XYZ file of N, CA and C in Angstrom:
744
model
N -18.353 -26.345 -34.026
C -17.960 -26.791 -35.367
C -16.544 -26.305 -35.678
N -15.682 -27.204 -36.081
C -14.319 -26.819 -36.398
C -14.286 -26.088 -37.732
N -13.530 -25.014 -37.781
C -13.432 -24.241 -39.010
C -12.121 -24.474 -39.736
N -11.124 -24.985 -39.044
C -9.793 -25.097 -39.634
C -9.775 -26.040 -40.830
N -10.721 -27.009 -40.870
C -10.749 -27.960 -41.974
C -11.656 -27.495 -43.112
N -12.290 -26.347 -42.952
C -13.189 -25.823 -43.977
C -12.392 -25.045 -45.017
N -12.439 -25.533 -46.257
C -11.681 -24.903 -47.340
C -12.574 -23.923 -48.096
N -12.152 -22.669 -48.142
C -12.954 -21.629 -48.777
C -12.217 -21.049 -49.977
N -12.924 -20.952 -51.086
C -12.385 -20.334 -52.294
C -13.032 -18.966 -52.482
N -12.214 -17.955 -52.741
C -12.698 -16.604 -53.011
C -12.586 -16.346 -54.511
N -13.704 -16.007 -55.133
C -13.690 -15.639 -56.554
C -14.041 -14.163 -56.628
N -13.023 -13.343 -56.834
C -13.146 -11.881 -56.732
C -12.108 -11.231 -57.638
N -12.561 -10.340 -58.534
C -11.611 -9.763 -59.492
C -10.892 -8.518 -58.966
N -11.302 -7.990 -57.834
C -10.566 -6.898 -57.184
C -9.647 -7.534 -56.152
N -8.380 -7.647 -56.479
C -7.472 -8.427 -55.644
C -7.272 -7.840 -54.256
N -7.375 -6.525 -54.136
C -7.256 -5.912 -52.800
C -8.414 -6.356 -51.918
N -9.610 -6.372 -52.506
C -10.788 -6.819 -51.758
C -10.648 -8.304 -51.424
N -10.196 -9.085 -52.402
C -10.008 -10.508 -52.180
C -9.016 -10.794 -51.065
N -7.935 -10.029 -51.050
C -6.912 -10.212 -50.011
C -7.458 -9.843 -48.638
N -8.272 -8.798 -48.588
C -8.867 -8.380 -47.318
C -9.829 -9.444 -46.793
N -10.637 -10.008 -47.694
C -11.554 -11.081 -47.287
C -10.766 -12.288 -46.783
N -9.688 -12.610 -47.507
C -8.853 -13.743 -47.118
C -8.269 -13.547 -45.723
N -7.822 -12.338 -45.435
C -7.256 -12.035 -44.123
C -8.300 -12.222 -43.023
N -9.510 -11.721 -43.283
C -10.568 -11.851 -42.283
C -10.941 -13.310 -42.052
N -11.002 -14.082 -43.128
C -11.342 -15.498 -42.993
C -10.264 -16.263 -42.231
N -9.020 -15.926 -42.509
C -7.910 -16.574 -41.809
C -7.963 -16.286 -40.319
N -8.288 -15.046 -39.973
C -8.408 -14.675 -38.557
C -9.554 -15.425 -37.884
N -10.588 -15.751 -38.665
C -11.730 -16.492 -38.118
C -11.453 -17.991 -38.027
N -10.312 -18.416 -38.585
C -9.922 -19.814 -38.467
C -10.196 -20.677 -39.682
N -10.608 -20.062 -40.794
C -10.882 -20.831 -42.008
C -9.623 -20.951 -42.872
N -9.614 -21.948 -43.743
C -8.511 -22.142 -44.676
C -8.894 -21.587 -46.046
N -8.240 -20.523 -46.473
C -8.487 -19.951 -47.796
C -7.558 -20.654 -48.783
N -8.151 -21.340 -49.759
C -7.325 -22.140 -50.671
C -7.026 -21.410 -51.981
N -7.594 -20.219 -52.142
C -7.276 -19.474 -53.356
C -8.112 -18.213 -53.505
N -7.552 -17.252 -54.251
C -8.274 -16.046 -54.653
C -8.194 -15.995 -56.174
N -9.297 -16.235 -56.836
C -9.328 -16.345 -58.291
C -10.092 -15.160 -58.882
N -9.520 -14.461 -59.865
C -10.169 -13.254 -60.386
C -11.133 -13.473 -61.553
N -11.095 -14.621 -62.209
C -11.911 -14.839 -63.399
C -12.733 -16.122 -63.263
N -13.938 -16.101 -63.818
C -14.799 -17.266 -63.753
C -14.218 -18.474 -64.450
N -13.597 -18.247 -65.630
C -13.032 -19.348 -66.390
C -11.940 -20.068 -65.593
N -11.099 -19.279 -64.906
C -10.036 -19.864 -64.085
C -10.623 -20.593 -62.879
N -11.720 -20.044 -62.354
C -12.345 -20.632 -61.170
C -12.877 -22.032 -61.457
N -13.412 -22.242 -62.655
C -13.942 -23.557 -63.001
C -12.861 -24.634 -62.919
N -11.689 -24.310 -63.453
C -10.580 -25.258 -63.401
C -10.102 -25.474 -61.973
N -10.034 -24.380 -61.217
C -9.554 -24.461 -59.839
C -10.480 -25.327 -58.988
N -11.793 -25.161 -59.179
C -12.765 -25.933 -58.396
C -12.629 -27.421 -58.702
N -12.441 -27.762 -59.964
C -12.295 -29.177 -60.337
C -11.081 -29.803 -59.661
N -9.998 -29.035 -59.551
C -8.751 -29.579 -59.008
C -8.697 -29.553 -57.485
N -9.379 -28.587 -56.852
C -9.209 -28.391 -55.403
C -10.452 -28.644 -54.557
N -11.619 -28.671 -55.191
C -12.883 -29.008 -54.511
C -13.058 -28.277 -53.169
N -13.316 -26.976 -53.211
C -13.543 -26.213 -51.978
C -14.836 -26.635 -51.286
N -14.920 -26.355 -49.988
C -16.135 -26.645 -49.229
C -17.171 -25.535 -49.391
N -16.694 -24.297 -49.514
C -17.567 -23.125 -49.661
C -16.910 -22.167 -50.653
N -17.736 -21.504 -51.466
C -17.220 -20.511 -52.412
C -17.821 -19.149 -52.110
N -16.960 -18.143 -51.980
C -17.403 -16.750 -51.892
C -17.278 -16.172 -53.297
N -18.394 -15.778 -53.873
C -18.433 -15.407 -55.290
C -18.874 -13.963 -55.493
N -18.008 -13.169 -56.111
C -18.399 -11.822 -56.516
C -19.324 -11.949 -57.730
N -20.465 -11.273 -57.707
C -21.408 -11.395 -58.821
C -20.848 -10.782 -60.096
N -20.191 -9.634 -59.976
C -19.695 -8.942 -61.161
C -18.218 -9.245 -61.360
N -17.941 -10.219 -62.201
C -16.561 -10.568 -62.531
C -16.226 -10.067 -63.930
N -14.975 -9.685 -64.131
C -14.518 -9.325 -65.465
C -14.224 -10.604 -66.239
N -14.333 -10.532 -67.551
C -14.081 -11.710 -68.359
C -15.348 -12.211 -69.030
N -15.304 -13.395 -69.583
C -16.426 -13.936 -70.337
C -17.585 -14.344 -69.440
N -17.298 -14.785 -68.230
C -18.332 -15.258 -67.311
C -18.456 -14.329 -66.114
N -19.675 -13.917 -65.793
C -19.843 -13.183 -64.545
C -20.011 -14.201 -63.416
N -20.205 -13.720 -62.198
C -20.266 -14.628 -61.060
C -21.429 -15.602 -61.117
N -22.572 -15.129 -61.605
C -23.762 -15.989 -61.664
C -23.566 -17.100 -62.694
N -23.025 -16.739 -63.851
C -22.757 -17.753 -64.875
C -21.716 -18.756 -64.391
N -20.717 -18.259 -63.667
C -19.702 -19.153 -63.105
C -20.325 -20.122 -62.115
N -21.212 -19.599 -61.271
C -21.900 -20.452 -60.296
C -22.716 -21.527 -60.996
N -23.404 -21.146 -62.066
C -24.210 -22.121 -62.821
C -23.338 -23.239 -63.384
N -22.172 -22.882 -63.909
C -21.256 -23.892 -64.468
C -20.742 -24.822 -63.363
N -20.390 -24.234 -62.240
C -19.887 -25.041 -61.124
C -20.954 -26.023 -60.661
N -22.194 -25.548 -60.586
C -23.276 -26.390 -60.071
C -23.660 -27.511 -61.028
N -23.237 -27.415 -62.265
C -23.464 -28.517 -63.193
C -22.636 -29.750 -62.823
N -21.550 -29.519 -62.075
C -20.659 -30.616 -61.700
C -20.620 -30.878 -60.199
N -20.804 -29.830 -59.412
C -20.630 -29.967 -57.961
C -21.785 -29.315 -57.208
N -21.960 -29.743 -55.970
C -22.987 -29.168 -55.106
C -22.338 -28.267 -54.056
N -21.382 -27.463 -54.491
C -20.629 -26.614 -53.566
C -21.465 -25.405 -53.140
N -21.625 -25.153 -51.850
C -22.377 -23.990 -51.386
C -21.727 -22.687 -51.854
N -22.546 -21.758 -52.308
C -22.049 -20.478 -52.813
C -22.651 -19.329 -52.028
N -21.783 -18.416 -51.604
C -22.195 -17.176 -50.947
C -21.827 -16.044 -51.888
N -22.821 -15.288 -52.331
C -22.540 -14.179 -53.242
C -22.095 -12.933 -52.489
N -21.119 -12.257 -53.071
C -20.677 -10.950 -52.574
C -20.957 -9.949 -53.687
N -21.659 -8.882 -53.376
C -22.021 -7.954 -54.438
C -22.129 -6.518 -53.950
N -21.745 -5.607 -54.828
C -21.953 -4.183 -54.569
C -23.197 -3.703 -55.291
N -23.809 -4.606 -56.062
C -24.986 -4.262 -56.846
C -26.076 -5.278 -56.552
N -26.954 -4.931 -55.627
C -28.003 -5.862 -55.209
C -29.352 -5.493 -55.810
N -29.374 -5.009 -57.070
C -30.643 -4.635 -57.685
C -31.479 -5.881 -57.971
N -32.767 -5.651 -58.271
C -33.715 -6.747 -58.417
C -33.335 -7.713 -59.543
N -32.838 -7.176 -60.654
C -32.493 -8.026 -61.801
C -31.366 -8.998 -61.443
N -30.302 -8.468 -60.823
C -29.188 -9.335 -60.433
C -29.628 -10.330 -59.356
N -30.456 -9.859 -58.408
C -30.898 -10.746 -57.336
C -31.707 -11.915 -57.894
N -32.616 -11.620 -58.830
C -33.449 -12.679 -59.396
C -32.621 -13.687 -60.196
N -31.624 -13.189 -60.929
C -30.737 -14.102 -61.652
C -29.952 -14.974 -60.677
N -29.407 -14.326 -59.663
C -28.589 -15.054 -58.690
C -29.427 -16.056 -57.903
N -30.674 -15.682 -57.625
C -31.552 -16.544 -56.827
C -31.768 -17.896 -57.490
N -31.730 -17.923 -58.821
C -31.958 -19.172 -59.550
C -30.870 -20.206 -59.290
N -29.716 -19.765 -58.793
C -28.630 -20.692 -58.485
C -28.686 -21.194 -57.040
N -29.728 -20.782 -56.315
C -29.940 -21.221 -54.925
C -28.708 -21.001 -54.044
N -28.245 -19.762 -53.929
C -27.097 -19.481 -53.064
C -27.453 -19.665 -51.593
N -26.451 -19.872 -50.781
C -26.682 -20.024 -49.344
C -26.787 -18.680 -48.642
N -26.249 -17.615 -49.268
C -26.328 -16.295 -48.636
C -25.899 -15.220 -49.623
N -26.252 -13.977 -49.296
C -25.783 -12.801 -50.018
C -25.096 -11.880 -49.009
N -23.988 -11.291 -49.420
C -23.330 -10.272 -48.597
C -23.152 -9.032 -49.462
N -23.638 -7.900 -48.991
C -23.535 -6.658 -49.771
C -22.279 -5.881 -49.383
N -21.553 -5.417 -50.392
C -20.387 -4.561 -50.150
C -20.856 -3.133 -49.868
N -20.200 -2.429 -48.980
C -19.155 -2.909 -48.066
C -19.793 -3.689 -46.920
N -19.095 -4.700 -46.450
C -19.659 -5.521 -45.389
C -18.714 -5.553 -44.192
N -19.282 -5.903 -43.051
C -18.505 -6.005 -41.817
C -18.022 -7.445 -41.633
N -17.022 -7.582 -40.807
C -16.485 -8.913 -40.513
C -17.576 -9.826 -39.964
N -18.482 -9.252 -39.153
C -19.556 -10.050 -38.556
C -20.517 -10.573 -39.619
N -20.771 -9.765 -40.664
C -21.635 -10.216 -41.765
C -21.038 -11.453 -42.430
N -19.741 -11.387 -42.673
C -19.036 -12.497 -43.311
C -19.071 -13.739 -42.425
N -18.787 -13.542 -41.156
C -18.759 -14.652 -40.208
C -20.122 -15.336 -40.115
N -21.174 -14.547 -40.006
C -22.512 -15.135 -39.866
C -22.933 -15.889 -41.120
N -22.625 -15.311 -42.280
C -23.007 -15.972 -43.536
C -22.343 -17.339 -43.655
N -21.069 -17.416 -43.291
C -20.355 -18.692 -43.387
C -20.836 -19.672 -42.325
N -21.068 -19.190 -41.106
C -21.549 -20.072 -40.044
C -22.913 -20.665 -40.406
N -23.790 -19.842 -40.964
C -25.100 -20.339 -41.373
C -24.974 -21.366 -42.495
N -24.064 -21.092 -43.416
C -23.839 -22.029 -44.523
C -23.326 -23.364 -44.006
N -22.354 -23.325 -43.122
C -21.807 -24.559 -42.562
C -22.852 -25.304 -41.747
N -23.719 -24.557 -41.071
C -24.793 -25.182 -40.302
C -25.754 -25.926 -41.226
N -26.061 -25.307 -42.375
C -26.957 -25.957 -43.344
C -26.293 -27.189 -43.949
N -24.978 -27.102 -44.187
C -24.262 -28.263 -44.719
C -24.334 -29.419 -43.725
N -24.093 -29.103 -42.442
C -24.114 -30.130 -41.399
C -25.491 -30.772 -41.297
N -26.534 -29.972 -41.388
C -27.886 -30.511 -41.318
C -28.177 -31.393 -42.524
N -27.669 -30.991 -43.686
C -27.872 -31.787 -44.893
C -27.187 -33.131 -44.810
N -26.028 -33.179 -44.139
C -25.289 -34.430 -44.012
C -26.000 -35.431 -43.106
N -26.893 -34.931 -42.247
C -27.539 -35.795 -41.270
C -29.041 -35.896 -41.476
N -29.505 -35.769 -42.716
C -30.948 -35.763 -42.947
C -31.616 -37.080 -42.589
N -30.846 -38.157 -42.478
C -31.437 -39.436 -42.111
C -31.644 -39.559 -40.613
N -31.106 -38.621 -39.872
C -31.237 -38.660 -38.423
C -32.479 -37.902 -37.992
N -33.452 -38.585 -37.422
C -34.684 -37.923 -37.027
C -34.433 -36.887 -35.942
N -33.510 -37.148 -35.061
C -33.210 -36.181 -34.011
C -32.678 -34.899 -34.604
N -31.849 -35.025 -35.641
C -31.286 -33.844 -36.291
C -32.378 -33.056 -36.993
N -33.306 -33.759 -37.632
C -34.382 -33.083 -38.335
C -35.254 -32.298 -37.375
N -35.525 -32.859 -36.218
C -36.318 -32.146 -35.224
C -35.570 -30.921 -34.743
N -34.273 -31.055 -34.522
C -33.492 -29.936 -34.008
C -33.392 -28.783 -34.992
N -33.475 -29.063 -36.297
C -33.314 -28.003 -37.280
C -34.589 -27.211 -37.512
N -35.714 -27.673 -36.944
C -36.983 -26.994 -37.099
C -37.498 -26.549 -35.741
N -38.394 -25.569 -35.725
C -38.978 -25.175 -34.447
C -39.739 -26.346 -33.826
N -39.564 -26.523 -32.533
C -40.262 -27.568 -31.799
C -41.266 -26.893 -30.885
N -42.549 -27.290 -30.955
C -43.617 -26.558 -30.292
C -44.005 -27.164 -28.944
N -44.213 -26.289 -27.969
C -44.878 -26.612 -26.722
C -46.175 -25.815 -26.719
N -46.968 -25.921 -25.669
C -48.225 -25.182 -25.639
C -48.015 -23.678 -25.535
N -46.942 -23.267 -24.852
C -46.726 -21.831 -24.653
C -45.375 -21.345 -25.155
N -44.648 -22.210 -25.871
C -43.300 -21.830 -26.306
C -42.896 -22.658 -27.525
N -41.840 -22.205 -28.199
C -41.222 -22.997 -29.257
C -39.727 -23.079 -28.968
N -39.109 -24.147 -29.434
C -37.661 -24.282 -29.361
C -37.102 -24.098 -30.770
N -36.075 -23.275 -30.913
C -35.442 -23.081 -32.212
C -33.945 -23.287 -32.079
N -33.343 -23.695 -33.188
C -31.888 -23.842 -33.200
C -31.252 -22.480 -33.371
N -30.344 -22.130 -32.467
C -29.672 -20.831 -32.503
C -28.250 -21.015 -32.005
N -27.263 -20.790 -32.905
C -25.849 -20.956 -32.547
C -25.576 -22.344 -31.969
N -26.023 -23.369 -32.713
C -25.772 -24.778 -32.349
C -26.433 -25.197 -31.041
N -27.399 -24.431 -30.551
C -28.136 -24.805 -29.348
C -29.626 -24.725 -29.637
N -30.417 -25.442 -28.844
C -31.859 -25.315 -28.917
C -32.299 -24.309 -27.865
N -32.905 -23.220 -28.319
C -33.274 -22.121 -27.430
C -34.788 -22.051 -27.307
N -35.270 -21.905 -26.085
C -36.702 -21.801 -25.823
C -37.145 -20.344 -25.934
N -38.201 -20.105 -26.732
C -38.762 -18.763 -26.868
C -40.235 -18.816 -26.471
N -40.615 -18.018 -25.491
C -42.005 -17.961 -25.062
C -42.838 -17.311 -26.168
N -43.907 -17.962 -26.578
C -44.711 -17.474 -27.695
C -45.227 -16.071 -27.456
N -45.661 -15.774 -26.241
C -46.214 -14.446 -25.954
C -45.167 -13.343 -26.066
N -43.871 -13.714 -26.056
C -42.801 -12.720 -26.181
C -42.417 -12.451 -27.639
N -42.900 -13.274 -28.559
C -42.551 -13.089 -29.962
C -43.407 -11.985 -30.568
N -42.767 -10.997 -31.173
C -43.491 -9.897 -31.802
C -43.832 -10.215 -33.262
N -42.804 -10.533 -34.045
C -43.037 -10.833 -35.457
C -41.830 -11.572 -36.024
N -42.000 -12.078 -37.247
C -40.925 -12.778 -37.958
C -40.759 -12.111 -39.316
N -39.516 -11.878 -39.714
C -39.239 -11.229 -40.998
C -38.359 -12.113 -41.871
N -38.694 -12.219 -43.139
C -37.891 -12.996 -44.073
C -36.603 -12.265 -44.406
N -35.502 -13.007 -44.486
C -34.223 -12.469 -44.939
C -33.679 -13.419 -45.997
N -34.266 -13.296 -47.202
C -33.957 -14.167 -48.328
C -34.178 -15.630 -47.944
N -33.129 -16.438 -47.873
C -33.324 -17.856 -47.568
C -33.419 -18.137 -46.070
N -33.368 -17.105 -45.256
C -33.451 -17.255 -43.807
C -34.649 -16.471 -43.297
N -34.886 -16.530 -42.016
C -35.873 -15.645 -41.410
C -35.413 -15.317 -39.993
N -35.887 -14.181 -39.507
C -35.453 -13.703 -38.191
C -36.669 -13.508 -37.291
N -36.627 -14.128 -36.119
C -37.669 -13.965 -35.118
C -37.315 -12.787 -34.218
N -38.215 -11.822 -34.131
C -38.029 -10.677 -33.237
C -38.899 -10.891 -32.003
N -38.256 -11.022 -30.861
C -38.998 -11.239 -29.624
C -38.794 -10.053 -28.685
N -39.365 -10.149 -27.533
C -39.327 -9.045 -26.563
C -37.911 -8.643 -26.199
N -37.035 -9.621 -25.995
C -35.690 -9.331 -25.500
C -34.570 -9.566 -26.505
N -34.848 -10.299 -27.592
C -33.761 -10.713 -28.469
C -34.326 -11.078 -29.835
N -33.433 -11.187 -30.842
C -33.888 -11.717 -32.132
C -33.025 -12.914 -32.511
N -33.596 -13.807 -33.322
C -32.958 -15.066 -33.643
C -33.012 -15.289 -35.150
N -31.853 -15.522 -35.768
C -31.782 -15.801 -37.192
C -31.837 -17.312 -37.403
N -32.806 -17.767 -38.206
C -33.005 -19.195 -38.432
C -32.646 -19.583 -39.855
N -32.076 -20.771 -39.996
C -31.765 -21.308 -41.321
C -33.030 -21.984 -41.839
N -33.989 -21.162 -42.222
C -35.306 -21.645 -42.591
C -35.995 -20.547 -43.393
N -36.724 -20.903 -44.434
C -37.457 -19.882 -45.175
C -38.711 -19.490 -44.401
N -39.250 -18.322 -44.721
C -40.463 -17.862 -44.040
C -41.622 -18.816 -44.323
N -41.691 -19.327 -45.530
C -42.761 -20.261 -45.887
C -42.696 -21.514 -45.017
N -41.499 -22.060 -44.843
C -41.346 -23.257 -44.028
C -41.696 -22.983 -42.568
N -41.260 -21.828 -42.072
C -41.553 -21.490 -40.679
C -43.052 -21.272 -40.484
N -43.697 -20.660 -41.461
C -45.138 -20.417 -41.373
C -45.906 -21.717 -41.215
N -45.423 -22.764 -41.855
C -46.094 -24.060 -41.770
C -45.900 -24.714 -40.405
N -44.879 -24.286 -39.671
C -44.548 -24.931 -38.406
C -45.050 -24.166 -37.177
N -45.246 -22.856 -37.317
C -45.706 -22.071 -36.181
C -47.168 -22.363 -35.865
N -47.562 -22.318 -34.594
C -48.960 -22.575 -34.231
C -49.891 -21.503 -34.791
N -50.887 -21.916 -35.594
C -51.796 -20.969 -36.241
C -52.636 -20.197 -35.228
N -52.785 -20.747 -34.053
C -53.564 -20.075 -33.014
C -52.973 -18.715 -32.670
N -51.655 -18.586 -32.791
C -50.968 -17.365 -32.362
C -50.445 -16.512 -33.504
N -50.138 -17.125 -34.641
C -49.426 -16.400 -35.694
C -50.213 -16.364 -36.994
N -49.985 -15.303 -37.771
C -50.615 -15.174 -39.072
C -49.667 -14.453 -40.015
N -49.608 -14.926 -41.225
C -48.786 -14.262 -42.240
C -49.583 -13.110 -42.831
N -48.981 -11.922 -42.899
C -49.704 -10.756 -43.408
C -49.026 -10.145 -44.634
N -47.879 -10.701 -45.013
C -47.110 -10.153 -46.136
C -46.143 -11.236 -46.583
N -45.649 -11.153 -47.794
C -44.703 -12.174 -48.264
C -43.455 -12.224 -47.402
N -43.174 -11.121 -46.666
C -41.947 -11.071 -45.863
C -42.194 -11.041 -44.360
N -43.451 -11.122 -43.917
C -43.720 -10.972 -42.486
C -44.795 -11.932 -41.976
N -44.541 -12.467 -40.784
C -45.519 -13.179 -39.969
C -45.603 -12.423 -38.646
N -46.797 -12.225 -38.123
C -46.922 -11.499 -36.863
C -47.629 -12.355 -35.824
N -47.339 -12.057 -34.572
C -48.065 -12.645 -33.449
C -49.333 -11.822 -33.276
N -50.484 -12.439 -33.482
C -51.752 -11.703 -33.469
C -51.946 -10.938 -32.167
N -51.542 -11.510 -31.060
C -51.744 -10.862 -29.763
C -50.864 -9.631 -29.570
N -49.852 -9.460 -30.444
C -48.932 -8.324 -30.309
C -49.310 -7.152 -31.216
N -50.357 -7.282 -31.994
C -50.764 -6.201 -32.897
C -51.408 -5.072 -32.092
N -50.875 -3.873 -32.240
C -51.398 -2.708 -31.522
C -52.326 -1.860 -32.385
N -52.112 -1.912 -33.706
C -52.899 -1.048 -34.586
C -52.934 -1.651 -35.977
N -54.086 -1.493 -36.652
C -54.229 -1.955 -38.023
C -54.626 -0.782 -38.901
N -53.799 -0.462 -39.895
C -54.107 0.599 -40.836
C -54.555 0.017 -42.164
N -54.712 0.865 -43.159
C -55.144 0.388 -44.465
C -54.091 -0.477 -45.146
N -52.828 -0.126 -44.922
C -51.747 -0.835 -45.616
C -50.687 -1.377 -44.661
N -50.946 -1.311 -43.356
C -49.913 -1.721 -42.403
C -50.529 -2.118 -41.067
N -49.719 -2.775 -40.265
C -50.044 -2.987 -38.855
C -48.865 -2.478 -38.036
N -49.112 -2.215 -36.782
C -48.033 -1.799 -35.882
C -47.892 -2.842 -34.786
N -46.690 -3.344 -34.665
C -46.358 -4.347 -33.659
C -45.112 -3.881 -32.925
N -45.218 -3.675 -31.625
C -44.077 -3.238 -30.815
C -43.383 -2.021 -31.445
N -44.188 -1.045 -31.857
C -43.722 0.212 -32.456
C -43.097 0.044 -33.843
N -43.191 -1.156 -34.404
C -42.679 -1.435 -35.739
C -43.830 -1.394 -36.744
N -43.690 -0.600 -37.788
C -44.695 -0.551 -38.846
C -44.401 -1.651 -39.866
N -45.357 -2.551 -40.031
C -45.176 -3.712 -40.886
C -46.216 -3.673 -42.002
N -45.815 -3.798 -43.256
C -46.782 -3.753 -44.357
C -47.706 -4.967 -44.349
N -48.934 -4.766 -44.817
C -49.872 -5.864 -44.937
C -50.376 -5.923 -46.370
N -50.365 -7.102 -46.953
C -50.821 -7.283 -48.330
C -52.337 -7.437 -48.362
N -52.953 -7.003 -49.451
C -54.407 -7.095 -49.594
C -54.878 -8.536 -49.485
N -54.075 -9.456 -50.009
C -54.486 -10.860 -50.010
C -54.560 -11.461 -48.605
N -53.845 -10.853 -47.657
C -53.832 -11.374 -46.295
C -54.721 -10.569 -45.349
N -55.116 -9.365 -45.752
C -55.800 -8.466 -44.823
C -57.147 -9.002 -44.366
N -57.936 -9.555 -45.285
C -59.254 -10.062 -44.925
C -59.177 -11.137 -43.846
N -58.221 -12.055 -44.003
C -58.050 -13.114 -43.013
C -57.630 -12.538 -41.665
N -56.776 -11.533 -41.692
C -56.349 -10.901 -40.442
C -57.532 -10.269 -39.724
N -58.365 -9.537 -40.449
C -59.516 -8.876 -39.824
C -60.481 -9.896 -39.228
N -60.619 -11.054 -39.859
C -61.446 -12.114 -39.293
C -60.873 -12.588 -37.964
N -59.553 -12.740 -37.950
C -58.896 -13.224 -36.731
C -59.008 -12.222 -35.588
N -59.074 -10.944 -35.923
C -59.110 -9.901 -34.887
C -60.510 -9.629 -34.375
N -61.515 -10.230 -35.009
C -62.902 -10.016 -34.595
C -63.249 -8.540 -34.536
N -63.020 -7.837 -35.623
C -63.257 -6.393 -35.661
C -64.756 -6.091 -35.608
N -65.081 -4.918 -35.032
C -66.489 -4.495 -34.945
C -66.635 -3.068 -35.470
């Protein structure tokens, strides 16, 4: 995917931070079309310049914070928004979640965090542009074989042997598959992935976790252990899990 034609707007009231983000994006090959410190100014800028992606600081000085600015922008445009925040508390997250952002990046962040968030966003945009293509729709979701699934990873379809998958963890609007040798970040919610994975092998045990039943080593009162990882289990899912394990 070419990045040079991707126009990114930074809305950040700390200009040193904004300049640093701009430098990193430029090195990655993106076109930064502006660094705007106030929400009110950003609204006008978006109307005139129509960015492809917006990096939005949640806490902006002025009349509008980042979330309110995002809401105003979304009233007119469907521009993907990636939030940047030093305050990821539950209240701010729930407010921000209502604007359906494509990603969150917590300050301080690494260059790789920024790169991955934008790549995932662009990947989702590309998939949205081709929703009428059945081949594209298949490629964006896990494709099942009897002993493996294919998932989209870095613009390729990668085969993962089911017996090698340990568990899946939700990461807000994405989810990550942890397997024996590697992990894979998918542009898919945990709920959507749960509907696509073969029920014979997988079970959801928590709002944030799906596990491979064959990989469970231990079941406690409030957790299971999979590949030395302690994973919480919700009461609502525990009964179904115990049925699947044929406990005696």
